[in-house]
PDB file of C-alpha atoms and ligand atoms in Angstrom:
ATOM      1  CA  MET D   1      -9.662 -21.659  13.291  1.00 75.00           C
ATOM      2  CA  ALA D   2      -9.812 -17.929  14.081  1.00 91.00           C
ATOM      3  CA  ILE D   3      -9.066 -14.618  12.166  1.00 96.00           C
ATOM      4  CA  LEU D   4      -6.321 -12.965  13.810  1.00 97.00           C
ATOM      5  CA  GLY D   5      -5.767  -8.996  14.324  1.00 97.00           C
ATOM      6  CA  ILE D   6      -3.216  -7.358  11.938  1.00 98.00           C
ATOM      7  CA  LEU D   7      -0.807  -4.954  13.473  1.00 98.00           C
ATOM      8  CA  THR D   8      -0.204  -1.643  11.387  1.00 96.00           C
ATOM      9  CA  VAL D   9       2.861   0.689  11.521  1.00 95.00           C
ATOM     10  CA  PRO D  10       4.186   2.266  13.574  1.00 93.00           C
ATOM     11  CA  ASN D  11       3.548  -0.794  16.051  1.00 95.00           C
ATOM     12  CA  PRO D  12       6.884  -1.458  17.284  1.00 96.00           C
ATOM     13  CA  LEU D  13       6.429  -5.309  17.121  1.00 97.00           C
ATOM     14  CA  LEU D  14       6.556  -4.682  13.237  1.00 98.00           C
ATOM     15  CA  ALA D  15      10.279  -3.414  13.517  1.00 97.00           C
ATOM     16  CA  ARG D  16      11.558  -6.554  15.394  1.00 98.00           C
ATOM     17  CA  LYS D  17      13.741  -9.275  14.231  1.00 98.00           C
ATOM     18  CA  CYS D  18      11.962 -12.574  14.750  1.00 98.00           C
ATOM     19  CA  ARG D  19      13.255 -15.786  16.111  1.00 98.00           C
ATOM     20  CA  ALA D  20      13.670 -19.212  14.612  1.00 98.00           C
ATOM     21  CA  VAL D  21      10.870 -21.866  15.242  1.00 98.00           C
ATOM     22  CA  GLU D  22      12.551 -24.504  17.419  1.00 98.00           C
ATOM     23  CA  PRO D  23      12.378 -28.130  16.659  1.00 97.00           C
ATOM     24  CA  GLN D  24      10.065 -28.904  19.750  1.00 97.00           C
ATOM     25  CA  GLU D  25       7.534 -26.427  18.588  1.00 98.00           C
ATOM     26  CA  PHE D  26       6.255 -28.201  15.290  1.00 98.00           C
ATOM     27  CA  ASN D  27       3.130 -29.628  16.864  1.00 97.00           C
ATOM     28  CA  ASP D  28      -0.543 -29.203  16.727  1.00 97.00           C
ATOM     29  CA  ASP D  29      -0.254 -25.759  18.150  1.00 97.00           C
ATOM     30  CA  LEU D  30       1.972 -24.313  15.645  1.00 98.00           C
ATOM     31  CA  ARG D  31      -0.296 -25.906  12.872  1.00 96.00           C
ATOM     32  CA  ARG D  32      -3.337 -24.321  14.384  1.00 95.00           C
ATOM     33  CA  PHE D  33      -1.315 -21.017  14.364  1.00 97.00           C
ATOM     34  CA  ILE D  34      -0.469 -21.534  10.858  1.00 96.00           C
ATOM     35  CA  SER D  35      -3.816 -22.294   9.701  1.00 93.00           C
ATOM     36  CA  ASP D  36      -5.245 -19.222  11.539  1.00 95.00           C
ATOM     37  CA  LEU D  37      -2.581 -17.177   9.758  1.00 96.00           C
ATOM     38  CA  ALA D  38      -3.781 -18.408   6.327  1.00 93.00           C
ATOM     39  CA  GLU D  39      -7.319 -17.689   7.257  1.00 93.00           C
ATOM     40  CA  THR D  40      -6.486 -14.422   8.403  1.00 95.00           C
ATOM     41  CA  MET D  41      -4.523 -13.606   4.909  1.00 94.00           C
ATOM     42  CA  TYR D  42      -7.448 -14.919   2.917  1.00 90.00           C
ATOM     43  CA  ALA D  43     -10.038 -12.999   4.735  1.00 92.00           C
ATOM     44  CA  ALA D  44      -7.973  -9.751   4.545  1.00 93.00           C
ATOM     45  CA  PRO D  45      -7.719 -10.405   1.645  1.00 92.00           C
ATOM     46  CA  GLY D  46      -4.032 -10.707   1.022  1.00 93.00           C
ATOM     47  CA  VAL D  47      -1.471 -12.590  -1.039  1.00 94.00           C
ATOM     48  CA  GLY D  48       0.994 -13.053   2.104  1.00 96.00           C
ATOM     49  CA  LEU D  49       1.182 -12.716   5.756  1.00 98.00           C
ATOM     50  CA  ALA D  50       4.028 -12.834   8.316  1.00 98.00           C
ATOM     51  CA  ALA D  51       3.581 -14.077  11.865  1.00 98.00           C
ATOM     52  CA  PRO D  52       4.855 -10.680  13.206  1.00 98.00           C
ATOM     53  CA  GLN D  53       2.215  -8.868  11.576  1.00 98.00           C
ATOM     54  CA  CYS D  54      -0.164 -10.664  14.069  1.00 98.00           C
ATOM     55  CA  GLY D  55       2.185 -10.133  17.004  1.00 98.00           C
ATOM     56  CA  ASP D  56       3.726 -13.496  17.003  1.00 98.00           C
ATOM     57  CA  LEU D  57       7.625 -12.883  16.822  1.00 98.00           C
ATOM     58  CA  ARG D  58       8.520 -16.244  15.034  1.00 98.00           C
ATOM     59  CA  ARG D  59       9.952 -16.836  11.690  1.00 98.00           C
ATOM     60  CA  ILE D  60       6.615 -18.029  10.131  1.00 98.00           C
ATOM     61  CA  ILE D  61       5.134 -16.749   6.865  1.00 98.00           C
ATOM     62  CA  VAL D  62       2.076 -17.720   4.746  1.00 97.00           C
ATOM     63  CA  THR D  63       1.919 -16.772   0.939  1.00 96.00           C
ATOM     64  CA  ASP D  64      -0.620 -17.384  -1.796  1.00 93.00           C
ATOM     65  CA  PRO D  65       0.108 -15.164  -4.811  1.00 89.00           C
ATOM     66  CA  GLY D  66      -2.821 -16.526  -6.599  1.00 83.00           C
ATOM     67  CA  ASN D  67      -4.945 -14.975  -3.907  1.00 67.00           C
ATOM     68  CA  ALA D  68      -7.703 -17.608  -5.012  1.00 61.00           C
ATOM     69  CA  LYS D  69     -10.640 -18.317  -2.663  1.00 65.00           C
ATOM     70  CA  ARG D  70      -9.510 -20.670  -0.036  1.00 69.00           C
ATOM     71  CA  GLU D  71      -9.632 -24.280  -0.484  1.00 73.00           C
ATOM     72  CA  GLU D  72      -9.006 -26.843   2.123  1.00 77.00           C
ATOM     73  CA  ASP D  73      -8.773 -30.629   2.872  1.00 79.00           C
ATOM     74  CA  GLU D  74     -10.339 -32.450   5.579  1.00 81.00           C
ATOM     75  CA  ASN D  75      -8.081 -31.136   8.195  1.00 76.00           C
ATOM     76  CA  GLY D  76      -8.722 -27.724   7.204  1.00 71.00           C
ATOM     77  CA  ARG D  77      -5.307 -27.345   5.538  1.00 71.00           C
ATOM     78  CA  PRO D  78      -5.320 -24.920   2.636  1.00 68.00           C
ATOM     79  CA  THR D  79      -4.991 -26.816  -0.705  1.00 74.00           C
ATOM     80  CA  ASN D  80      -4.516 -23.970  -3.031  1.00 78.00           C
ATOM     81  CA  PRO D  81      -1.834 -24.567  -5.558  1.00 76.00           C
ATOM     82  CA  ARG D  82       0.216 -21.541  -5.014  1.00 85.00           C
ATOM     83  CA  PHE D  83      -0.275 -21.693  -1.196  1.00 90.00           C
ATOM     84  CA  ALA D  84       2.846 -22.119   0.970  1.00 93.00           C
ATOM     85  CA  ALA D  85       3.504 -22.043   4.630  1.00 96.00           C
ATOM     86  CA  MET D  86       7.128 -21.598   5.683  1.00 98.00           C
ATOM     87  CA  CYS D  87       8.884 -21.739   8.859  1.00 98.00           C
ATOM     88  CA  ASN D  88      12.440 -20.621   9.081  1.00 98.00           C
ATOM     89  CA  PRO D  89      12.718 -19.424   5.328  1.00 98.00           C
ATOM     90  CA  ILE D  90      16.137 -18.700   4.078  1.00 98.00           C
ATOM     91  CA  VAL D  91      17.290 -17.443   0.545  1.00 98.00           C
ATOM     92  CA  LEU D  92      19.798 -19.918  -0.997  1.00 98.00           C
ATOM     93  CA  GLU D  93      20.430 -17.838  -4.222  1.00 98.00           C
ATOM     94  CA  THR D  94      19.012 -14.964  -5.968  1.00 98.00           C
ATOM     95  CA  SER D  95      19.021 -13.812  -9.788  1.00 98.00           C
ATOM     96  CA  LYS D  96      21.013 -10.895 -10.604  1.00 98.00           C
ATOM     97  CA  GLU D  97      18.001  -9.762 -12.738  1.00 98.00           C
ATOM     98  CA  LYS D  98      15.603  -7.460 -10.846  1.00 98.00           C
ATOM     99  CA  VAL D  99      11.835  -7.038 -11.136  1.00 97.00           C
ATOM    100  CA  ILE D 100       9.897  -3.963 -10.044  1.00 97.00           C
ATOM    101  CA  TRP D 101       6.555  -4.220  -8.478  1.00 96.00           C
ATOM    102  CA  ASP D 102       4.007  -1.961  -7.205  1.00 96.00           C
ATOM    103  CA  GLU D 103       4.070  -3.435  -3.395  1.00 96.00           C
ATOM    104  CA  GLY D 104       1.459  -3.060  -0.814  1.00 96.00           C
ATOM    105  CA  CYS D 105       1.110  -4.310   2.651  1.00 97.00           C
ATOM    106  CA  LEU D 106      -1.791  -5.176   5.100  1.00 97.00           C
ATOM    107  CA  SER D 107       0.457  -3.524   7.841  1.00 97.00           C
ATOM    108  CA  VAL D 108       0.884  -0.256   5.876  1.00 97.00           C
ATOM    109  CA  PRO D 109      -2.765   0.694   4.760  1.00 95.00           C
ATOM    110  CA  ASP D 110      -3.286   3.064   1.922  1.00 94.00           C
ATOM    111  CA  PHE D 111       0.113   2.754   0.817  1.00 96.00           C
ATOM    112  CA  SER D 112       1.988   1.230  -2.288  1.00 96.00           C
ATOM    113  CA  GLU D 113       5.314   1.854  -3.981  1.00 95.00           C
ATOM    114  CA  ASP D 114       7.448   0.383  -6.795  1.00 96.00           C
ATOM    115  CA  ILE D 115      10.272  -1.704  -5.132  1.00 97.00           C
ATOM    116  CA  ALA D 116      12.856  -3.519  -7.058  1.00 97.00           C
ATOM    117  CA  ARG D 117      13.966  -7.067  -5.975  1.00 97.00           C
ATOM    118  CA  PRO D 118      15.786 -10.124  -7.494  1.00 98.00           C
ATOM    119  CA  ARG D 119      13.329 -11.613 -10.265  1.00 98.00           C
ATOM    120  CA  ARG D 120      14.065 -15.037  -9.057  1.00 98.00           C
ATOM    121  CA  VAL D 121      14.806 -16.576  -5.619  1.00 98.00           C
ATOM    122  CA  HIS D 122      15.746 -19.981  -4.137  1.00 98.00           C
ATOM    123  CA  VAL D 123      14.282 -20.621  -0.775  1.00 98.00           C
ATOM    124  CA  ARG D 124      14.575 -23.281   1.629  1.00 98.00           C
ATOM    125  CA  TRP D 125      12.159 -23.813   4.583  1.00 98.00           C
ATOM    126  CA  LEU D 126      10.604 -25.925   7.013  1.00 98.00           C
ATOM    127  CA  ASP D 127       6.958 -26.913   6.484  1.00 97.00           C
ATOM    128  CA  GLU D 128       4.467 -27.111   9.394  1.00 95.00           C
ATOM    129  CA  TYR D 129       5.576 -30.749  10.000  1.00 96.00           C
ATOM    130  CA  GLY D 130       9.304 -29.766  10.265  1.00 97.00           C
ATOM    131  CA  LYS D 131      10.151 -31.249   7.019  1.00 97.00           C
ATOM    132  CA  PRO D 132      12.697 -29.323   4.695  1.00 98.00           C
ATOM    133  CA  GLN D 133      11.402 -27.965   1.441  1.00 97.00           C
ATOM    134  CA  GLN D 134      13.003 -26.037  -1.240  1.00 97.00           C
ATOM    135  CA  LYS D 135      11.807 -24.148  -4.263  1.00 97.00           C
ATOM    136  CA  TRP D 136      12.634 -21.470  -6.876  1.00 97.00           C
ATOM    137  CA  PHE D 137      10.123 -18.679  -7.092  1.00 96.00           C
ATOM    138  CA  GLU D 138       9.789 -16.466  -9.983  1.00 96.00           C
ATOM    139  CA  ASP D 139       8.346 -12.770 -10.702  1.00 95.00           C
ATOM    140  CA  TYR D 140       5.275 -12.020  -8.658  1.00 94.00           C
ATOM    141  CA  ASP D 141       5.668 -15.232  -6.503  1.00 95.00           C
ATOM    142  CA  ALA D 142       9.387 -14.201  -5.880  1.00 97.00           C
ATOM    143  CA  VAL D 143       8.373 -10.601  -4.745  1.00 97.00           C
ATOM    144  CA  VAL D 144       5.700 -11.912  -2.402  1.00 97.00           C
ATOM    145  CA  VAL D 145       8.116 -14.420  -0.510  1.00 98.00           C
ATOM    146  CA  GLN D 146      10.709 -11.731  -0.373  1.00 98.00           C
ATOM    147  CA  HIS D 147       8.156  -9.110   1.011  1.00 98.00           C
ATOM    148  CA  GLU D 148       6.965 -11.585   3.645  1.00 98.00           C
ATOM    149  CA  MET D 149      10.762 -12.578   4.634  1.00 98.00           C
ATOM    150  CA  ASP D 150      11.421  -8.990   5.201  1.00 98.00           C
ATOM    151  CA  HIS D 151       8.795  -8.707   7.977  1.00 98.00           C
ATOM    152  CA  LEU D 152      10.850 -11.571   9.800  1.00 98.00           C
ATOM    153  CA  GLU D 153      13.872  -9.209   9.865  1.00 98.00           C
ATOM    154  CA  GLY D 154      11.559  -6.206  11.114  1.00 98.00           C
ATOM    155  CA  THR D 155      11.545  -4.534   7.788  1.00 98.00           C
ATOM    156  CA  VAL D 156       8.247  -3.050   5.951  1.00 98.00           C
ATOM    157  CA  ILE D 157       7.955  -1.695   2.633  1.00 97.00           C
ATOM    158  CA  LEU D 158       8.440   1.750   4.182  1.00 97.00           C
ATOM    159  CA  ASP D 159      11.911   0.941   5.015  1.00 96.00           C
ATOM    160  CA  ARG D 160      12.534   0.482   1.357  1.00 95.00           C
ATOM    161  CA  VAL D 161      11.289   3.828   0.095  1.00 95.00           C
ATOM    162  CA  SER D 162      12.886   7.373   0.635  1.00 94.00           C
ATOM    163  CA  ARG D 163      12.895   8.681   3.990  1.00 95.00           C
ATOM    164  CA  LEU D 164      10.997  11.595   2.618  1.00 95.00           C
ATOM    165  CA  LYS D 165       8.129   9.234   1.379  1.00 95.00           C
ATOM    166  CA  LYS D 166       8.305   7.299   4.781  1.00 95.00           C
ATOM    167  CA  GLY D 167       8.031  10.258   6.919  1.00 95.00           C
ATOM    168  CA  ARG D 168       5.188  11.719   5.050  1.00 95.00           C
ATOM    169  CA  TYR D 169       3.461   8.544   5.325  1.00 95.00           C
ATOM    170  CA  LEU D 170       3.809   8.271   9.036  1.00 93.00           C
ATOM    171  CA  GLN D 171       2.983  11.799   9.636  1.00 92.00           C
ATOM    172  CA  LYS D 172      -0.412  11.423   7.789  1.00 90.00           C
ATOM    173  CA  ARG D 173      -0.990   8.078   9.790  1.00 87.00           C
ATOM    174  CA  THR D 174      -0.191   9.792  13.179  1.00 82.00           C
ATOM    175  CA  ARG D 175      -2.541  12.935  12.298  1.00 81.00           C
ATOM    176  CA  GLN D 176      -5.375  10.449  11.241  1.00 75.00           C
ATOM    177  CA  LYS D 177      -5.060   8.492  14.728  1.00 68.00           C
ATOM    178  CA  VAL D 178      -5.264  11.955  16.446  1.00 63.00           C
ATOM    179  CA  TYR D 179      -8.441  13.088  14.729  1.00 63.00           C
ATOM    180  CA  ALA D 180     -10.160   9.452  15.208  1.00 58.00           C
ATOM    181  CA  GLU D 181      -9.555   9.502  18.893  1.00 50.00           C
TER     182      GLU D 181
HETATM  183 NI1   NI A   1       3.642  -6.833   4.318  1.00 91.34          NI
END
């Protein structure tokens, strides 16, 4: 297992739409990558991580809104109760009711903002063995899944705030980089 590097804005890979995981890709390599992604999420620490944040433009996310210490089985697979690894997730249905959460992102350091999203979301995905799964997520769990799925479309939280706030943040980031070099 390995801890992967996490890209930050304005890296152009974070703005790309990801491609589906193909049927022939559900093999040990994919499972190793998902395990690395999970390890990277727990190490950060974070409650979710999407493959493009590590430069892999495939529709893969890992989430653990419990953000507990990583627990694993004999194969090194996380066994935390709220952990999920999803390939090709799609939203089947959402509630009309919204929930507002102060969201942050490992790819957008030192930034958080209130974002409104559906309070409940029904998601279907393929697990790391290519087996279909589906589940309703609620409240914070729903927020985390939707946030990670945004990454697969090349959307980060900065794209969900006002242009003024986005512009200010990116300007500050660029300035910090110039001084750091
Ligand atoms: Ni994020």
